[in-house]
Amino acid sequence: MVHSNCHTHTVFCDGKNTPEEMVRAAIDLGFTCLGFSFHGPMTPDAVWTIRPERMPEYAAEIRRLQRLYADRIEILHGIELDRDCCGVDPANYDFVIAAVHQLTKRDAHFDVDDTADVLRECCRTIYGGDWLALAADYYDRFASFVCRVQPTIAAHFDLIEKFNEDGALFDSNDPAYQALATAAADRILDACPDVLFEVNTGAMYRCGKKQPYPTLFLLRHLQKRGARVIVTADAHTTDALCFAFDKALEAIRSAGFDTVYELRRTEGKAIAVATAIRDSEFGIRN
Ligand SMILES: [Zn+2]
Ligand SMILES: [Zn+2]
């Protein structure tokens, strides 16, 4: 069973609940561990990142909650980094999630997970309408960033699929597209074989996506390469904390995995713990 979520946002970045509300909801769900992963600062500033001047207050709040709820739940203090680290030292955090949310060219910055129209505009403006060129750039940036940061977790691998339900934007069955994604996976695994790939249900909650990231062909490729996977909710509200974890575990199992990882806090440190996936253990304890 999955009794944790280590991808959690709060009002300190773009989440809707306070850290303490998230902790209390996680305890009510029977979680053993909750990992916070605020969006670290970016240059230029993005509306969904933490204000740099609030970082000390945020860190103090996480420490307070770790002490206050020590006998009820393990709390991890992580960070989700994007594109550059902006002076943040990843070593100061229990775990690091590496992500690419933006594609950029000179002064043009597009959040690929904002809306379908923003992604279309991004494709038109930067790539002349060529979706394969967009995918090539996105996967190259993602693999490069993950290899550079060597994070605990590689975030929502194929985030550009967010609005591509039923091929609405591009053909993700195109072998040329799939080769770009699997090549990125190979680069990452060659450079950091122990990284955890998250099977992320965030867009299932937030915009009704039918499947978690990554898409099944990519998940199958990761399984063949011996990659490690972790289920995360990318939760921005208390009611998303374990959303569609049963679907995520189904996808993981159908890709051929027999093991899923969770982050746990042991002697003050975050470690990845393996759990066997068994048919009888889908879902989480309620
Ligand atoms: Zn993210
Ligand atoms: Zn996130």
Short mmCIF file of C-alpha atoms and ligand atoms in Angstrom, two decimals:
data_model
loop_
_atom_site.label_atom_id
_atom_site.label_comp_id
_atom_site.label_asym_id
_atom_site.label_seq_id
_atom_site.Cartn_x
_atom_site.Cartn_y
_atom_site.Cartn_z
CA MET A 1 0.00 0.00 0.00
CA VAL A 2 1.07 3.57 -0.54
CA HIS A 3 0.87 5.49 2.72
CA SER A 4 2.59 8.68 1.74
CA ASN A 5 2.87 11.53 -0.70
CA CYS A 6 6.07 13.48 -1.18
CA HIS A 7 4.90 15.98 -3.77
CA THR A 8 2.89 18.55 -1.81
CA HIS A 9 2.38 22.28 -2.40
CA THR A 10 0.96 24.82 0.04
CA VAL A 11 -0.03 28.49 0.23
CA PHE A 12 3.68 29.32 0.35
CA CYS A 13 3.79 28.70 -3.42
CA ASP A 14 0.73 27.83 -5.54
CA GLY A 15 -1.13 25.49 -3.17
CA LYS A 16 -4.49 26.29 -1.58
CA ASN A 17 -3.95 24.97 1.96
CA THR A 18 -1.48 25.74 4.73
CA PRO A 19 1.25 23.23 5.55
CA GLU A 20 -0.52 22.36 8.82
CA GLU A 21 -3.82 21.68 7.01
CA MET A 22 -1.95 19.34 4.68
CA VAL A 23 -0.33 17.53 7.64
CA ARG A 24 -3.67 17.07 9.42
CA ALA A 25 -5.31 15.74 6.23
CA ALA A 26 -2.41 13.32 5.71
CA ILE A 27 -2.79 12.03 9.29
CA ASP A 28 -6.53 11.55 8.72
CA LEU A 29 -5.70 9.46 5.62
CA GLY A 30 -3.42 7.22 7.67
CA PHE A 31 -0.25 8.41 5.93
CA THR A 32 3.04 7.48 7.57
CA CYS A 33 4.95 10.20 5.72
CA LEU A 34 4.26 13.55 4.05
CA GLY A 35 6.87 15.34 1.96
CA PHE A 36 6.58 19.05 1.23
CA SER A 37 7.96 20.20 -2.10
CA PHE A 38 7.47 23.92 -2.67
CA HIS A 39 8.37 25.44 -6.04
CA GLY A 40 11.80 26.99 -5.52
CA PRO A 41 12.44 30.54 -6.77
CA MET A 42 13.07 31.15 -10.47
CA THR A 43 14.61 33.80 -12.70
CA PRO A 44 12.59 35.56 -13.95
CA ASP A 45 10.00 35.22 -11.21
CA ALA A 46 6.99 32.98 -11.90
CA VAL A 47 3.67 33.45 -10.06
CA TRP A 48 3.62 29.84 -8.90
CA THR A 49 6.98 29.91 -7.09
CA ILE A 50 7.73 30.86 -3.49
CA ARG A 51 8.71 34.49 -2.79
CA PRO A 52 12.42 34.18 -1.90
CA GLU A 53 11.96 36.40 1.18
CA ARG A 54 9.43 33.88 2.57
CA MET A 55 11.79 30.91 2.46
CA PRO A 56 13.04 31.27 6.08
CA GLU A 57 9.44 31.53 7.36
CA TYR A 58 8.46 28.47 5.35
CA ALA A 59 11.42 26.42 6.55
CA ALA A 60 10.64 27.39 10.17
CA GLU A 61 7.01 26.32 9.71
CA ILE A 62 8.02 22.89 8.35
CA ARG A 63 10.41 22.43 11.32
CA ARG A 64 7.62 23.41 13.73
CA LEU A 65 5.29 20.84 12.19
CA GLN A 66 8.00 18.16 12.26
CA ARG A 67 8.32 18.70 16.02
CA LEU A 68 4.61 19.11 16.73
CA TYR A 69 3.48 15.98 14.87
CA ALA A 70 6.63 13.87 15.42
CA ASP A 71 4.72 11.04 17.07
CA ARG A 72 2.01 10.92 14.39
CA ILE A 73 3.63 11.35 10.97
CA GLU A 74 7.06 11.69 9.38
CA ILE A 75 7.45 15.04 7.63
CA LEU A 76 10.04 15.69 4.95
CA HIS A 77 11.23 19.10 3.82
CA GLY A 78 11.82 18.93 0.08
CA ILE A 79 11.94 21.31 -2.85
CA GLU A 80 10.79 21.21 -6.49
CA LEU A 81 13.42 22.88 -8.65
CA ASP A 82 12.90 24.11 -12.19
CA ARG A 83 15.50 25.03 -14.79
CA ASP A 84 17.97 26.61 -12.44
CA CYS A 85 18.58 26.51 -8.74
CA CYS A 86 18.60 30.32 -8.18
CA GLY A 87 21.15 30.15 -5.41
CA VAL A 88 19.27 27.43 -3.55
CA ASP A 89 21.55 24.69 -2.23
CA PRO A 90 19.78 21.35 -2.84
CA ALA A 91 21.84 19.86 0.01
CA ASN A 92 19.72 21.88 2.48
CA TYR A 93 16.65 19.76 1.71
CA ASP A 94 15.57 16.25 2.63
CA PHE A 95 14.85 15.52 -1.01
CA VAL A 96 14.81 17.28 -4.37
CA ILE A 97 12.31 17.02 -7.21
CA ALA A 98 13.66 18.20 -10.59
CA ALA A 99 11.13 19.47 -13.12
CA VAL A 100 10.79 21.48 -16.29
CA HIS A 101 7.60 23.58 -16.40
CA GLN A 102 8.73 26.27 -18.83
CA LEU A 103 9.99 26.52 -22.37
CA THR A 104 11.74 29.76 -23.17
CA LYS A 105 13.29 31.71 -25.99
CA ARG A 106 14.89 35.05 -25.25
CA ASP A 107 12.18 37.00 -23.36
CA ALA A 108 9.35 34.55 -24.15
CA HIS A 109 8.50 32.20 -21.28
CA PHE A 110 5.68 29.68 -21.55
CA ASP A 111 4.43 27.45 -18.74
CA VAL A 112 3.76 24.19 -20.59
CA ASP A 113 1.25 23.08 -17.94
CA ASP A 114 -0.74 26.35 -17.84
CA THR A 115 -3.47 25.82 -20.49
CA ALA A 116 -3.74 24.10 -23.88
CA ASP A 117 -3.81 27.55 -25.51
CA VAL A 118 -0.58 28.59 -23.80
CA LEU A 119 1.10 25.40 -25.00
CA ARG A 120 -0.22 25.97 -28.55
CA GLU A 121 1.08 29.53 -28.46
CA CYS A 122 4.42 28.27 -27.18
CA CYS A 123 4.62 25.80 -30.08
CA ARG A 124 3.78 28.52 -32.60
CA THR A 125 6.09 31.18 -31.18
CA ILE A 126 9.19 29.17 -30.39
CA TYR A 127 8.99 26.14 -32.69
CA GLY A 128 7.09 27.47 -35.74
CA GLY A 129 4.22 25.09 -35.01
CA ASP A 130 6.43 21.97 -35.08
CA TRP A 131 5.33 19.79 -32.14
CA LEU A 132 8.21 17.37 -32.59
CA ALA A 133 10.64 20.26 -32.26
CA LEU A 134 8.86 21.32 -29.06
CA ALA A 135 9.03 17.77 -27.71
CA ALA A 136 12.72 17.45 -28.66
CA ASP A 137 13.54 20.66 -26.78
CA TYR A 138 11.39 19.82 -23.77
CA TYR A 139 12.88 16.33 -23.33
CA ASP A 140 16.40 17.61 -23.91
CA ARG A 141 15.96 20.30 -21.24
CA PHE A 142 14.39 17.81 -18.85
CA ALA A 143 17.13 15.19 -19.24
CA SER A 144 19.87 17.85 -19.01
CA PHE A 145 18.41 19.37 -15.85
CA VAL A 146 17.88 16.02 -14.12
CA CYS A 147 21.39 14.85 -15.02
CA ARG A 148 22.85 18.13 -13.71
CA VAL A 149 20.90 18.29 -10.43
CA GLN A 150 20.91 14.52 -9.68
CA PRO A 151 17.63 14.87 -7.77
CA THR A 152 15.85 12.35 -5.60
CA ILE A 153 12.87 12.44 -7.96
CA ALA A 154 12.40 13.24 -11.66
CA ALA A 155 9.06 15.07 -11.85
CA HIS A 156 6.09 14.51 -14.19
CA PHE A 157 8.26 13.18 -17.02
CA ASP A 158 5.94 14.00 -19.94
CA LEU A 159 4.33 17.19 -18.65
CA ILE A 160 3.74 18.32 -22.26
CA GLU A 161 1.09 15.56 -22.40
CA LYS A 162 -1.10 17.44 -19.90
CA PHE A 163 -3.56 18.77 -22.50
CA ASN A 164 -2.94 16.07 -25.11
CA GLU A 165 -5.76 13.72 -24.16
CA ASP A 166 -6.67 11.62 -27.23
CA GLY A 167 -3.96 13.35 -29.28
CA ALA A 168 -5.64 16.77 -29.09
CA LEU A 169 -2.33 18.58 -29.72
CA PHE A 170 0.12 16.06 -31.18
CA ASP A 171 0.44 12.36 -31.91
CA SER A 172 2.10 10.70 -28.95
CA ASN A 173 1.92 7.33 -30.76
CA ASP A 174 4.32 8.67 -33.39
CA PRO A 175 7.52 6.60 -33.07
CA ALA A 176 9.57 9.76 -33.63
CA TYR A 177 7.89 11.38 -30.59
CA GLN A 178 8.29 8.27 -28.46
CA ALA A 179 11.97 8.00 -29.39
CA LEU A 180 12.57 11.51 -27.99
CA ALA A 181 10.97 10.60 -24.67
CA THR A 182 12.70 7.24 -24.29
CA ALA A 183 16.08 8.75 -25.26
CA ALA A 184 15.62 11.26 -22.42
CA ALA A 185 14.84 8.40 -20.04
CA ASP A 186 18.00 6.60 -21.15
CA ARG A 187 20.16 9.69 -20.63
CA ILE A 188 18.76 10.12 -17.13
CA LEU A 189 19.19 6.47 -16.19
CA ASP A 190 22.76 6.39 -17.52
CA ALA A 191 23.65 9.44 -15.39
CA CYS A 192 21.59 8.73 -12.27
CA PRO A 193 20.27 5.15 -12.16
CA ASP A 194 18.86 5.56 -8.64
CA VAL A 195 16.62 8.52 -9.39
CA LEU A 196 12.94 7.91 -8.62
CA PHE A 197 10.55 8.56 -11.51
CA GLU A 198 7.28 9.82 -10.18
CA VAL A 199 3.97 8.42 -11.36
CA ASN A 200 2.12 11.66 -10.82
CA THR A 201 -1.67 11.96 -10.55
CA GLY A 202 -1.75 15.77 -10.22
CA ALA A 203 -3.36 16.48 -13.60
CA MET A 204 -5.95 13.73 -13.02
CA TYR A 205 -7.20 15.77 -10.07
CA ARG A 206 -6.69 19.24 -11.50
CA CYS A 207 -7.93 18.83 -15.07
CA GLY A 208 -9.46 15.38 -15.44
CA LYS A 209 -6.53 13.75 -17.24
CA LYS A 210 -7.34 10.05 -17.55
CA GLN A 211 -3.89 8.65 -16.81
CA PRO A 212 -1.00 9.74 -14.62
CA TYR A 213 2.33 10.95 -15.97
CA PRO A 214 4.23 9.27 -17.52
CA THR A 215 2.25 7.72 -20.39
CA LEU A 216 2.22 3.94 -20.48
CA PHE A 217 4.78 3.49 -23.31
CA LEU A 218 7.26 5.52 -21.26
CA LEU A 219 6.44 3.66 -18.08
CA ARG A 220 7.04 0.36 -19.90
CA HIS A 221 10.39 1.66 -21.16
CA LEU A 222 11.37 2.71 -17.63
CA GLN A 223 10.45 -0.74 -16.34
CA LYS A 224 12.59 -2.47 -18.98
CA ARG A 225 15.50 -0.23 -18.03
CA GLY A 226 15.17 -1.18 -14.36
CA ALA A 227 14.07 2.30 -13.23
CA ARG A 228 12.50 2.94 -9.82
CA VAL A 229 9.08 4.56 -9.54
CA ILE A 230 7.22 6.42 -6.80
CA VAL A 231 3.53 7.42 -6.68
CA THR A 232 2.86 11.09 -6.02
CA ALA A 233 -0.23 13.30 -5.99
CA ASP A 234 1.43 16.65 -6.78
CA ALA A 235 -1.21 17.86 -4.32
CA HIS A 236 -2.17 21.54 -4.15
CA THR A 237 -5.18 20.91 -1.86
CA THR A 238 -5.93 18.57 1.05
CA ASP A 239 -8.44 16.52 -0.95
CA ALA A 240 -5.85 15.72 -3.65
CA LEU A 241 -3.37 14.07 -1.27
CA CYS A 242 -3.97 10.51 -2.46
CA PHE A 243 -6.11 11.21 -5.51
CA ALA A 244 -6.21 8.30 -8.01
CA PHE A 245 -3.39 6.41 -6.30
CA ASP A 246 -5.25 3.22 -7.26
CA LYS A 247 -5.04 4.24 -10.94
CA ALA A 248 -1.35 5.06 -10.59
CA LEU A 249 -0.65 1.65 -9.05
CA GLU A 250 -2.65 -0.02 -11.83
CA ALA A 251 -0.59 1.78 -14.47
CA ILE A 252 2.64 0.82 -12.70
CA ARG A 253 1.60 -2.81 -12.49
CA SER A 254 0.45 -2.97 -16.10
CA ALA A 255 3.84 -1.61 -17.16
CA GLY A 256 5.38 -4.69 -15.53
CA PHE A 257 6.72 -3.28 -12.27
CA ASP A 258 6.42 -5.40 -9.14
CA THR A 259 7.87 -2.80 -6.79
CA VAL A 260 7.05 0.79 -5.96
CA TYR A 261 9.08 3.14 -3.76
CA GLU A 262 8.06 5.55 -1.01
CA LEU A 263 10.14 8.19 0.71
CA ARG A 264 10.38 7.74 4.46
CA ARG A 265 12.13 9.71 7.17
CA THR A 266 14.61 7.58 9.07
CA GLU A 267 16.96 9.03 11.67
CA GLY A 268 16.32 12.49 10.28
CA LYS A 269 17.13 11.51 6.70
CA ALA A 270 14.94 10.76 3.67
CA ILE A 271 15.36 7.29 2.28
CA ALA A 272 13.56 5.44 -0.52
CA VAL A 273 11.84 2.31 0.75
CA ALA A 274 10.65 -0.41 -1.63
CA THR A 275 7.20 -1.98 -1.34
CA ALA A 276 5.97 -4.96 -3.33
CA ILE A 277 2.85 -4.27 -5.38
CA ARG A 278 0.29 -6.97 -4.80
CA ASP A 279 -3.18 -7.18 -6.32
CA SER A 280 -4.79 -7.16 -2.91
CA GLU A 281 -3.05 -3.99 -1.89
CA PHE A 282 -4.27 -1.48 -4.42
CA GLY A 283 -5.32 1.81 -3.00
CA ILE A 284 -4.51 3.33 0.30
CA ARG A 285 -5.79 2.81 3.78
CA ASN A 286 -8.74 5.02 4.57
ZN ZN B 1 5.68 20.36 -11.08
ZN ZN B 2 4.63 20.17 -8.10
#
